[in-house]
Amino acid sequence: MTQALPSEAEQDQVMEISMGPQHPSTHGVFRMDIRLDGERVLRLKPVIGYLHRNHEKIAEAASYLAAIPYTDRLDYLCSMTNNWGYALAVEKLAGLTVPERAEYIRVIVSELTRLQNHASVVGFLLQDMGASGTPLMYAFREREKVMDLFESLSGARMMCNYMRFGGVRVDCSAEWLSQAAKVVAGFNGFLDEFERLLTGNEILMARTQGVGVLPRELAINAGVTGPGLRASGVNYDLRKVDSYGVYGRFEFRVPLGEHGDVYDRYMMRVLEMRESLRILEQALRDIPSGPFMDPKARLRGLRPKVGEAYARIESPKGELGFYLISDGSPNPYRYRVRPPSLINLTVLEDMCLGQSIADVVVILGSIDIVLGEVDR
Amino acid sequence: MLGEGIVKGLAETARNFLGSFIEKDRLVTVQYPEERLPVVEAARMFPFLIYDGVDQEEGLRCVACQICEKECPPQCIHIEKSKDKKPDFIGKQQFYPAVFDIDVSVCMSCQICVEVCPFDAIRMDNEFELSTDDRFAGLLWPKEKLAMPNEHYLAIHPTEATEVEARRAEEKAQAEAKKASQPAAVAK
């Protein structure tokens, strides 16, 4: 059967555009095939794979240790949480325990990661909306302070390669902890400033409220996690649900949205930063002294028993999971990443249908994707 | 009132702009390359090979065990073992690398080679201006270019290097004590 050709009038009105992969607001090399009626989106097809680096197969060919620096490059804004997710999976597989001090250090660096990720995401979102420069640069100014902390601790600003199976690579000094406490103390001031700058802004509200609504049921069914899910009003945070590490000991709340629109997703990030600061204050106060590595853990030649393990953590973007199968050899038989960015991206079309093309950019920015993690 | 949020936001921007004339910490941009920030001690960029003494052929600590070559995640290290042996710092006969190349363009500065090295022979340099216009030979560093004196290590990572020095001095003392006691045992 031959397909009916669109009528001439339809051909005049419907336009197909390919947005990306070089478009500045697609956050990397991401392409969207969009069918437009005027400015209204009729269909949107995400095209991914431009940054595919064979991450999973490389990790299967390399030793367990050699995969850690590769996990840095998944979500390159949050290398610390990626390290943690992978280390947790291997620790489950190999039955290693983590000393108390290392658990606290992990919480501290992960919450610092959350701060800098959310700060830059909100900055980028505003940049996408046309607030060129100012919010992003304010966010980057604060992010740089966290980066400096990471650099003095791990030696690198972004590719930290910091966590090891059974602990962390180097201990943090008392001086570093006091520096971290200073950054944490100063961050609330930045958030106040940021909120004065933006939260009540009428242009921001007009651009974001009621735009890109993600219904609660769809969010759950599509497996969306992270701030995007909580903006739709679902109380699901792995730090509370799983209480991995020592998260059970800290007092913090999980901010929830009501409408599931872009504005709620923006507010989730700002509120989560405030909660992260609370966790950080408690962790920096309570951090015990002691060893930072499991004495049983060896750096090289890790050969876990035959078996499988899945570990998941609440990365700034959502549920980050690592699935490993060991066949008793020095490298995993199967290594699989459950990236939050990719799965959160699946609802992009549902959020964009019927919206204008300018809103597509804003909705994409509010999902918070990093292509290193989407394509792997 | 409509527009109140915008006015508030602009007041914030103005405060930041005017504040930048008074408060130093609002001016965070560094005019690289004229201005440079000090490099932190933990900084890691590209590995180098340590040699003791003045002669880099003789003092090179590397014994070509090839652990780093095996563990290197992007596989950027190439080592060929020597046929003959030479004495190391405690007088034990060891192999040495006949060829030791690292590809600058492949290395991802992860420091795994440093962590796995049992001989304290490879460490991370903090030199970050590594660009070159020679994209073939200029990016493959041979051991002559990688070798750096121990003093360099002591200068860039003082805390870590003094610990390593102390440990090596102890090992050497133990080896010498053993050597001193052994002929006596034979004589008995």
Coordinates of C-alpha atoms in Angstrom, one line a residue:
Chain A
M1 CA 0.0 0.0 0.0
T2 CA 1.4 3.3 -0.9
Q3 CA 1.3 6.0 1.8
A4 CA -0.9 9.0 1.0
L5 CA 1.2 12.0 0.3
P6 CA 0.5 15.0 2.4
S7 CA -1.7 17.6 0.8
E8 CA -0.1 20.7 -0.5
A9 CA -1.6 22.8 2.3
E10 CA -0.1 20.4 4.8
Q11 CA 3.3 20.4 3.1
D12 CA 3.3 24.2 3.4
Q13 CA 2.6 24.2 7.1
V14 CA 4.5 21.3 8.5
M15 CA 8.2 21.7 8.7
E16 CA 10.9 19.3 9.8
I17 CA 13.9 20.7 11.5
S18 CA 16.9 19.0 12.9
M19 CA 18.0 20.7 16.1
G20 CA 21.6 19.8 17.0
P21 CA 24.0 18.2 17.3
Q22 CA 25.9 21.4 17.2
H23 CA 23.1 23.6 18.6
P24 CA 24.5 25.5 21.6
S25 CA 21.5 24.7 23.8
T26 CA 21.4 20.9 23.4
H27 CA 24.0 20.5 26.2
G28 CA 26.5 18.6 24.1
V29 CA 26.1 16.6 21.0
F30 CA 22.4 15.8 21.1
R31 CA 20.0 16.0 18.2
M32 CA 16.3 16.3 18.1
D33 CA 14.3 15.6 14.9
I34 CA 11.4 18.0 15.3
R35 CA 8.2 18.2 13.2
L36 CA 6.7 21.7 13.5
D37 CA 3.5 23.2 12.7
G38 CA 4.5 26.9 12.7
E39 CA 6.1 27.0 16.1
R40 CA 4.1 24.2 17.6
V41 CA 5.9 20.8 18.1
L42 CA 4.0 18.0 16.5
R43 CA 6.6 15.3 17.0
L44 CA 10.0 15.2 18.6
K45 CA 12.5 12.4 18.1
P46 CA 15.7 12.4 20.2
V47 CA 18.7 11.1 18.4
I48 CA 21.6 10.1 20.6
G49 CA 24.9 8.3 20.1
Y50 CA 27.2 11.1 19.0
L51 CA 29.4 10.8 22.1
H52 CA 29.4 7.0 22.3
R53 CA 32.7 5.9 23.7
N54 CA 32.2 2.2 24.3
H55 CA 32.3 2.7 28.0
E56 CA 30.8 -0.6 29.1
K57 CA 32.9 -2.7 26.8
I58 CA 36.1 -0.9 27.8
A59 CA 35.3 -1.5 31.5
E60 CA 34.7 -5.2 30.7
A61 CA 38.1 -5.5 29.1
A62 CA 39.9 -3.5 31.9
S63 CA 40.5 -4.5 35.5
Y64 CA 38.1 -3.4 38.2
L65 CA 40.5 -0.7 39.2
A66 CA 41.1 0.6 35.7
A67 CA 37.4 1.3 35.2
I68 CA 37.2 3.9 38.0
P69 CA 38.8 6.8 35.9
Y70 CA 36.4 5.9 33.1
T71 CA 33.4 6.3 35.4
D72 CA 34.6 9.9 36.0
R73 CA 33.8 10.5 32.3
L74 CA 30.2 9.3 32.4
D75 CA 28.6 12.4 33.9
Y76 CA 31.6 14.6 33.8
L77 CA 30.1 17.2 36.1
C78 CA 29.7 14.7 38.9
S79 CA 32.7 12.4 38.9
M80 CA 32.6 11.9 42.7
T81 CA 29.1 10.4 42.7
N82 CA 29.9 8.2 39.7
N83 CA 32.9 6.9 41.5
W84 CA 30.8 6.1 44.5
G85 CA 28.2 4.2 42.5
Y86 CA 30.8 2.0 40.9
A87 CA 32.7 1.5 44.1
L88 CA 29.5 0.5 45.9
A89 CA 28.8 -2.1 43.3
V90 CA 32.3 -3.6 43.5
E91 CA 32.2 -3.5 47.3
K92 CA 28.9 -5.5 47.2
L93 CA 30.4 -7.9 44.8
A94 CA 33.7 -8.4 46.7
G95 CA 32.2 -8.1 50.2
L96 CA 34.4 -5.2 51.3
T97 CA 33.4 -2.9 54.1
V98 CA 34.0 0.8 54.2
P99 CA 35.4 2.5 57.3
E100 CA 33.3 5.1 59.0
R101 CA 35.6 8.0 58.1
A102 CA 35.6 7.1 54.4
E103 CA 31.8 7.0 54.5
Y104 CA 31.7 10.5 55.8
I105 CA 34.2 11.7 53.3
R106 CA 32.1 10.1 50.6
V107 CA 29.0 11.9 51.8
I108 CA 30.8 15.2 52.0
V109 CA 32.3 15.0 48.5
S110 CA 29.0 13.8 47.0
E111 CA 27.0 16.5 48.5
L112 CA 29.6 19.1 47.3
T113 CA 29.1 17.5 43.9
R114 CA 25.4 17.9 44.1
L115 CA 25.9 21.6 45.0
Q116 CA 28.1 22.3 42.1
N117 CA 26.0 20.3 39.6
H118 CA 22.7 21.9 40.6
A119 CA 24.3 25.4 40.6
S120 CA 25.6 24.9 37.1
V121 CA 22.4 23.3 35.9
V122 CA 20.3 26.2 37.0
G123 CA 22.8 28.6 35.5
F124 CA 22.6 26.7 32.2
L125 CA 18.8 26.6 32.3
L126 CA 18.7 30.4 32.6
Q127 CA 21.3 30.7 29.9
D128 CA 19.0 28.7 27.6
M129 CA 16.1 31.0 28.5
G130 CA 18.1 34.0 27.3
A131 CA 19.5 35.3 30.6
S132 CA 22.8 35.3 28.9
G133 CA 25.7 35.2 31.3
T134 CA 24.8 36.7 34.6
P135 CA 23.1 33.7 36.4
L136 CA 25.5 31.2 34.8
M137 CA 28.6 33.2 35.8
Y138 CA 27.3 33.7 39.4
A139 CA 26.8 29.9 39.5
F140 CA 30.2 29.2 38.1
R141 CA 31.8 31.5 40.6
E142 CA 30.5 29.3 43.4
R143 CA 31.1 26.1 41.5
E144 CA 34.8 27.1 41.2
K145 CA 35.1 27.1 45.0
V146 CA 33.9 23.5 45.1
M147 CA 36.2 22.6 42.2
D148 CA 39.1 24.1 44.2
L149 CA 38.2 21.8 47.1
F150 CA 38.2 18.8 44.8
E151 CA 41.5 19.8 43.3
S152 CA 43.3 20.1 46.6
L153 CA 41.8 16.8 47.7
S154 CA 42.1 14.6 44.7
G155 CA 44.4 16.4 42.3
A156 CA 41.9 17.1 39.6
R157 CA 39.0 19.5 39.3
M158 CA 36.6 17.4 37.4
M159 CA 38.0 14.0 36.7
C160 CA 38.6 13.3 40.4
N161 CA 39.2 9.5 40.3
Y162 CA 38.9 9.6 44.1
M163 CA 37.1 6.6 45.5
R164 CA 38.6 3.2 45.8
F165 CA 37.0 -0.2 46.7
G166 CA 36.8 -0.1 50.5
G167 CA 37.4 3.6 51.0
V168 CA 38.9 6.6 49.4
R169 CA 42.2 7.2 47.8
V170 CA 43.7 9.8 50.2
D171 CA 42.6 11.0 53.5
C172 CA 41.4 14.6 53.9
S173 CA 43.3 16.8 56.2
A174 CA 41.8 18.9 59.0
E175 CA 42.8 22.0 56.9
W176 CA 40.7 20.7 54.0
L177 CA 37.7 20.1 56.2
S178 CA 37.9 23.6 57.6
Q179 CA 38.1 24.9 54.0
A180 CA 35.1 22.9 53.1
A181 CA 33.2 24.2 56.1
K182 CA 34.0 27.7 54.9
V183 CA 32.7 27.0 51.4
V184 CA 29.5 25.5 52.9
A185 CA 29.0 28.4 55.2
G186 CA 29.3 30.8 52.2
F187 CA 27.0 28.9 49.9
N188 CA 23.8 29.9 51.7
G189 CA 24.6 33.5 50.9
F190 CA 25.0 32.7 47.3
L191 CA 21.7 30.8 47.2
D192 CA 19.9 33.9 48.8
E193 CA 21.5 36.1 46.2
F194 CA 20.5 33.7 43.4
E195 CA 16.9 33.5 44.6
R196 CA 16.7 37.3 44.9
L197 CA 18.0 37.5 41.4
L198 CA 15.7 34.9 39.9
T199 CA 12.9 33.2 41.8
G200 CA 10.5 36.1 41.8
N201 CA 11.4 37.2 38.3
E202 CA 8.3 37.6 36.2
I203 CA 10.1 36.7 33.0
L204 CA 11.3 33.5 34.5
M205 CA 7.9 32.6 35.7
A206 CA 6.3 33.4 32.4
R207 CA 8.8 31.2 30.6
T208 CA 8.6 28.3 33.0
Q209 CA 5.3 28.0 34.8
G210 CA 3.0 25.5 33.1
V211 CA 5.6 24.7 30.5
G212 CA 6.8 21.1 30.0
V213 CA 4.4 19.6 32.5
L214 CA 5.4 16.0 33.5
P215 CA 2.4 14.2 35.0
R216 CA 3.0 12.2 38.1
E217 CA 1.8 8.9 36.6
L218 CA 3.9 9.3 33.4
A219 CA 7.0 10.2 35.5
I220 CA 6.6 7.0 37.5
N221 CA 5.8 4.8 34.5
A222 CA 8.8 6.1 32.5
G223 CA 11.2 5.5 35.3
V224 CA 12.2 9.1 35.7
T225 CA 14.3 9.7 38.8
G226 CA 15.9 12.6 40.6
P227 CA 14.7 16.2 40.8
G228 CA 12.6 15.6 37.7
L229 CA 10.5 13.0 39.5
R230 CA 10.3 14.9 42.8
A231 CA 9.1 18.0 40.9
S232 CA 6.1 15.9 39.9
G233 CA 5.3 15.3 43.5
V234 CA 6.7 11.8 44.0
N235 CA 8.5 11.3 47.2
Y236 CA 11.4 9.1 46.1
D237 CA 15.0 9.9 47.0
L238 CA 17.4 7.0 47.3
R239 CA 19.2 8.7 50.1
K240 CA 16.0 8.1 52.1
V241 CA 14.8 4.9 50.5
D242 CA 18.1 3.0 50.5
S243 CA 20.0 5.0 53.1
Y244 CA 23.2 3.8 51.5
G245 CA 26.4 4.8 53.1
V246 CA 25.7 6.8 56.3
Y247 CA 22.8 8.8 54.9
G248 CA 20.5 7.3 57.5
R249 CA 22.2 9.4 60.2
F250 CA 21.6 12.8 58.7
E251 CA 18.5 14.9 59.1
F252 CA 17.3 16.4 55.9
R253 CA 14.1 16.8 54.0
V254 CA 13.2 15.8 50.4
P255 CA 11.7 18.8 48.6
L256 CA 8.7 18.0 46.5
G257 CA 7.0 19.9 43.7
E258 CA 3.4 20.2 42.9
H259 CA 2.9 20.9 39.2
G260 CA 5.8 19.1 37.5
D261 CA 6.6 22.0 35.2
V262 CA 9.9 23.6 34.5
Y263 CA 9.6 26.1 37.3
D264 CA 9.1 23.3 39.8
R265 CA 12.2 21.5 38.5
Y266 CA 14.1 24.7 38.8
M267 CA 12.9 25.1 42.4
M268 CA 13.7 21.5 43.2
R269 CA 17.3 22.2 42.5
V270 CA 17.5 25.3 44.6
L271 CA 15.8 23.6 47.5
E272 CA 17.9 20.5 47.2
M273 CA 21.0 22.7 47.4
R274 CA 19.8 24.0 50.7
E275 CA 19.2 20.5 52.0
S276 CA 22.6 19.4 50.8
L277 CA 24.1 22.3 52.8
R278 CA 22.3 20.9 55.9
I279 CA 23.7 17.4 55.3
L280 CA 27.2 18.9 54.7
E281 CA 27.0 20.9 58.0
Q282 CA 26.1 17.7 59.9
A283 CA 28.7 15.6 58.1
L284 CA 31.5 18.1 58.6
R285 CA 30.6 18.3 62.3
D286 CA 30.4 14.6 63.0
I287 CA 33.2 13.2 60.8
P288 CA 35.1 10.7 63.0
S289 CA 38.8 10.1 62.8
G290 CA 40.2 6.7 61.9
P291 CA 41.3 4.7 58.8
F292 CA 40.0 5.8 55.4
M293 CA 40.6 2.4 53.7
D294 CA 39.4 -1.1 54.5
P295 CA 42.7 -2.9 55.5
K296 CA 41.5 -6.0 53.7
A297 CA 41.2 -4.1 50.4
R298 CA 44.0 -4.5 47.9
L299 CA 44.5 -2.1 45.1
R300 CA 45.5 -4.5 42.4
G301 CA 44.4 -7.9 41.4
L302 CA 40.9 -7.8 42.7
R303 CA 39.1 -11.1 41.8
P304 CA 35.6 -11.1 43.3
K305 CA 33.8 -14.4 43.7
V306 CA 31.5 -15.5 41.0
G307 CA 28.3 -13.6 41.3
E308 CA 26.4 -10.4 40.5
A309 CA 25.7 -7.1 42.2
Y310 CA 23.7 -4.1 41.5
A311 CA 24.3 -0.9 43.4
R312 CA 22.5 2.4 43.0
I313 CA 22.9 5.8 44.4
E314 CA 21.1 9.1 44.2
S315 CA 23.4 11.0 41.8
P316 CA 22.5 14.7 41.3
K317 CA 20.6 13.7 38.2
G318 CA 18.7 10.7 39.5
E319 CA 19.2 7.0 40.2
L320 CA 22.7 6.0 39.0
G321 CA 23.1 2.2 39.0
F322 CA 25.9 -0.1 38.3
Y323 CA 25.3 -3.7 37.5
L324 CA 28.3 -6.1 37.6
I325 CA 28.6 -9.8 36.9
S326 CA 31.8 -11.5 38.0
D327 CA 33.1 -14.8 36.6
G328 CA 36.0 -14.8 39.0
S329 CA 38.5 -13.2 36.6
P330 CA 40.3 -9.9 37.2
N331 CA 37.8 -8.0 34.9
P332 CA 34.0 -8.0 35.1
Y333 CA 32.1 -10.4 32.8
R334 CA 29.4 -7.9 32.4
Y335 CA 29.3 -4.2 33.3
R336 CA 26.3 -2.1 32.9
V337 CA 25.4 1.4 33.8
R338 CA 21.9 2.6 34.5
P339 CA 22.3 6.3 33.6
P340 CA 19.7 8.7 35.0
S341 CA 20.2 11.1 32.1
L342 CA 19.2 8.7 29.4
I343 CA 16.1 7.4 31.2
N344 CA 15.0 10.9 32.1
L345 CA 15.4 11.9 28.5
T346 CA 12.7 9.3 27.4
V347 CA 9.9 11.6 28.5
L348 CA 11.2 14.6 26.5
E349 CA 8.7 14.1 23.6
D350 CA 5.7 13.9 26.0
M351 CA 6.7 17.1 27.7
C352 CA 7.4 19.0 24.5
L353 CA 4.3 18.1 22.4
G354 CA 2.2 21.1 21.7
Q355 CA 4.8 23.5 23.1
S356 CA 6.6 26.1 21.0
I357 CA 10.1 25.5 19.8
A358 CA 11.6 28.0 22.2
D359 CA 10.1 26.0 25.1
V360 CA 11.8 22.8 23.8
V361 CA 15.1 24.4 24.7
V362 CA 13.9 25.3 28.2
I363 CA 12.4 21.8 28.8
L364 CA 15.5 20.1 27.7
G365 CA 17.6 22.3 29.9
S366 CA 15.3 21.5 32.9
I367 CA 15.8 17.7 32.5
D368 CA 19.5 18.1 33.1
I369 CA 21.2 15.7 30.8
V370 CA 24.9 15.2 30.3
L371 CA 25.7 13.5 27.1
G372 CA 28.7 11.7 28.4
E373 CA 26.2 9.7 30.5
V374 CA 23.5 9.4 27.9
D375 CA 25.7 7.9 25.2
R376 CA 28.4 6.3 27.4
Chain B
M1 CA 3.3 44.5 41.6
L2 CA 4.3 43.3 38.1
G3 CA 8.0 43.9 37.5
E4 CA 9.0 43.8 41.2
G5 CA 11.0 40.6 40.7
I6 CA 12.8 42.0 37.8
V7 CA 13.7 45.2 39.7
K8 CA 14.9 43.1 42.6
G9 CA 17.0 41.0 40.3
L10 CA 18.6 44.0 38.7
A11 CA 19.4 45.5 42.1
E12 CA 21.3 42.3 42.8
T13 CA 23.2 42.6 39.6
A14 CA 24.0 46.2 40.4
R15 CA 25.2 45.2 43.9
N16 CA 27.5 42.6 42.4
F17 CA 28.8 45.0 39.8
L18 CA 29.5 47.8 42.3
G19 CA 30.8 45.3 44.9
S20 CA 33.4 44.1 42.5
F21 CA 35.2 47.5 42.9
I22 CA 35.4 47.0 46.6
E23 CA 35.3 43.3 47.5
K24 CA 38.2 41.3 46.1
D25 CA 36.4 37.9 46.2
R26 CA 33.9 39.1 43.7
L27 CA 36.6 39.4 41.1
V28 CA 37.4 35.8 40.5
T29 CA 38.7 35.9 36.9
V30 CA 42.5 35.3 36.5
Q31 CA 44.1 36.8 33.4
Y32 CA 45.9 33.7 32.3
P33 CA 48.7 33.5 31.0
E34 CA 49.9 36.8 32.4
E35 CA 48.5 35.9 35.8
R36 CA 48.8 32.4 37.2
L37 CA 47.4 30.7 40.3
P38 CA 49.7 28.6 42.3
V39 CA 49.5 24.9 41.5
V40 CA 48.2 22.8 44.4
E41 CA 50.3 20.1 45.8
A42 CA 48.0 17.3 44.9
A43 CA 47.8 18.4 41.3
R44 CA 48.4 15.7 38.7
M45 CA 48.9 16.1 35.0
F46 CA 51.4 13.8 33.4
P47 CA 53.7 11.1 34.8
F48 CA 57.4 11.3 35.0
L49 CA 60.1 8.7 35.9
I50 CA 62.2 9.4 39.0
Y51 CA 66.0 8.9 39.0
D52 CA 68.3 9.2 42.0
G53 CA 71.7 10.9 41.8
V54 CA 72.9 12.7 38.7
D55 CA 73.0 10.1 35.9
Q56 CA 69.5 9.4 34.6
E57 CA 70.5 6.1 33.0
E58 CA 72.1 4.7 36.2
G59 CA 69.7 6.2 38.7
L60 CA 66.4 5.4 37.1
R61 CA 64.2 3.6 39.7
C62 CA 62.0 1.8 37.2
V63 CA 62.7 -1.9 37.0
A64 CA 60.5 -2.6 34.0
C65 CA 58.1 -4.8 35.9
Q66 CA 55.4 -3.6 33.5
I67 CA 52.6 -3.4 36.2
C68 CA 51.8 0.2 35.2
E69 CA 51.7 -0.8 31.5
K70 CA 49.1 -3.5 32.4
E71 CA 47.0 -1.4 34.7
C72 CA 47.0 1.8 32.7
P73 CA 43.3 2.4 31.8
P74 CA 43.8 3.9 28.3
Q75 CA 46.9 1.8 27.7
C76 CA 49.2 4.6 26.9
I77 CA 52.4 3.2 28.4
H78 CA 54.8 1.1 26.3
I79 CA 57.7 -0.7 28.0
E80 CA 60.4 -3.0 26.7
K81 CA 62.5 -4.8 29.3
S82 CA 66.2 -4.8 29.1
K83 CA 68.3 -8.0 28.4
D84 CA 70.9 -7.3 31.1
K85 CA 70.5 -6.1 34.8
K86 CA 71.9 -3.3 36.8
P87 CA 72.0 -2.7 40.6
D88 CA 69.2 -0.7 42.2
F89 CA 69.4 1.5 45.3
I90 CA 69.8 -1.3 47.7
G91 CA 72.3 -3.1 45.5
K92 CA 69.9 -5.8 44.2
Q93 CA 70.3 -6.7 40.5
Q94 CA 67.2 -5.5 38.6
F95 CA 66.1 -5.2 35.0
Y96 CA 65.7 -1.7 33.6
P97 CA 63.4 -0.4 30.8
A98 CA 65.2 -0.4 27.5
V99 CA 62.2 1.5 26.1
F100 CA 59.7 3.4 28.2
D101 CA 57.3 5.6 26.2
I102 CA 54.1 7.4 27.3
D103 CA 51.7 8.9 24.8
V104 CA 50.8 12.4 25.9
S105 CA 47.7 12.5 23.7
V106 CA 46.3 9.3 25.2
C107 CA 47.1 9.7 28.9
M108 CA 44.1 10.8 30.9
S109 CA 46.0 11.9 34.1
C110 CA 44.3 9.4 36.3
Q111 CA 47.3 8.5 38.5
I112 CA 46.6 4.7 38.4
C113 CA 50.2 4.1 37.3
V114 CA 51.5 6.0 40.4
E115 CA 49.3 4.1 42.7
V116 CA 50.2 0.6 41.5
C117 CA 54.0 1.2 41.2
P118 CA 55.7 -0.8 43.9
F119 CA 59.1 0.9 43.3
D120 CA 58.1 4.6 43.7
A121 CA 59.5 5.0 40.2
I122 CA 56.7 6.9 38.5
R123 CA 55.0 10.0 39.8
M124 CA 52.7 12.7 38.5
D125 CA 54.1 16.0 37.4
N126 CA 52.1 19.2 37.7
E127 CA 53.3 20.8 34.5
F128 CA 50.1 21.4 32.5
E129 CA 51.3 23.3 29.4
L130 CA 52.1 20.3 27.3
S131 CA 50.8 21.4 23.9
T132 CA 53.1 21.0 20.9
D133 CA 52.9 21.6 17.2
D134 CA 54.6 18.3 16.5
R135 CA 51.7 15.8 16.6
F136 CA 53.7 12.6 16.1
A137 CA 57.1 12.5 17.8
G138 CA 56.3 15.4 20.0
L139 CA 53.5 13.6 21.7
L140 CA 55.3 10.3 22.3
W141 CA 57.6 10.9 25.2
P142 CA 60.6 8.6 25.5
K143 CA 62.2 7.7 28.8
E144 CA 64.9 10.4 28.3
K145 CA 62.2 13.1 28.3
L146 CA 60.2 11.4 31.1
A147 CA 63.1 11.1 33.5
M148 CA 63.3 13.7 36.2
P149 CA 65.6 13.9 39.2
N150 CA 64.3 13.0 42.7
E151 CA 64.7 16.7 43.7
H152 CA 62.0 17.6 41.3
Y153 CA 59.6 15.2 43.1
L154 CA 60.6 16.6 46.5
A155 CA 59.9 20.1 45.2
I156 CA 56.4 19.5 43.7
H157 CA 54.9 17.0 46.2
P158 CA 56.9 17.7 49.4
T159 CA 54.6 16.0 51.9
E160 CA 54.3 12.8 49.9
A161 CA 57.9 12.7 48.8
T162 CA 59.4 13.0 52.3
E163 CA 57.3 10.0 53.4
V164 CA 58.6 8.0 50.4
E165 CA 62.2 9.2 51.2
A166 CA 61.9 8.0 54.8
R167 CA 60.5 4.6 53.7
R168 CA 63.2 4.1 51.1
A169 CA 66.0 5.1 53.6
E170 CA 64.6 2.5 56.0
E171 CA 64.5 -0.2 53.4
K172 CA 68.1 0.7 52.4
A173 CA 69.2 0.5 56.0
Q174 CA 67.5 -2.9 56.5
A175 CA 69.1 -4.2 53.3
E176 CA 72.6 -3.0 54.4
A177 CA 72.1 -4.5 57.9
K178 CA 71.1 -7.8 56.3
K179 CA 74.1 -7.7 54.0
A180 CA 76.4 -6.9 56.9
S181 CA 75.0 -9.8 58.9
Q182 CA 75.1 -12.3 56.1
P183 CA 78.9 -12.8 55.6
A184 CA 79.2 -13.3 59.3
A185 CA 76.6 -16.1 59.1
V186 CA 78.5 -17.7 56.3
A187 CA 81.8 -17.4 58.2
K188 CA 80.3 -19.3 61.1

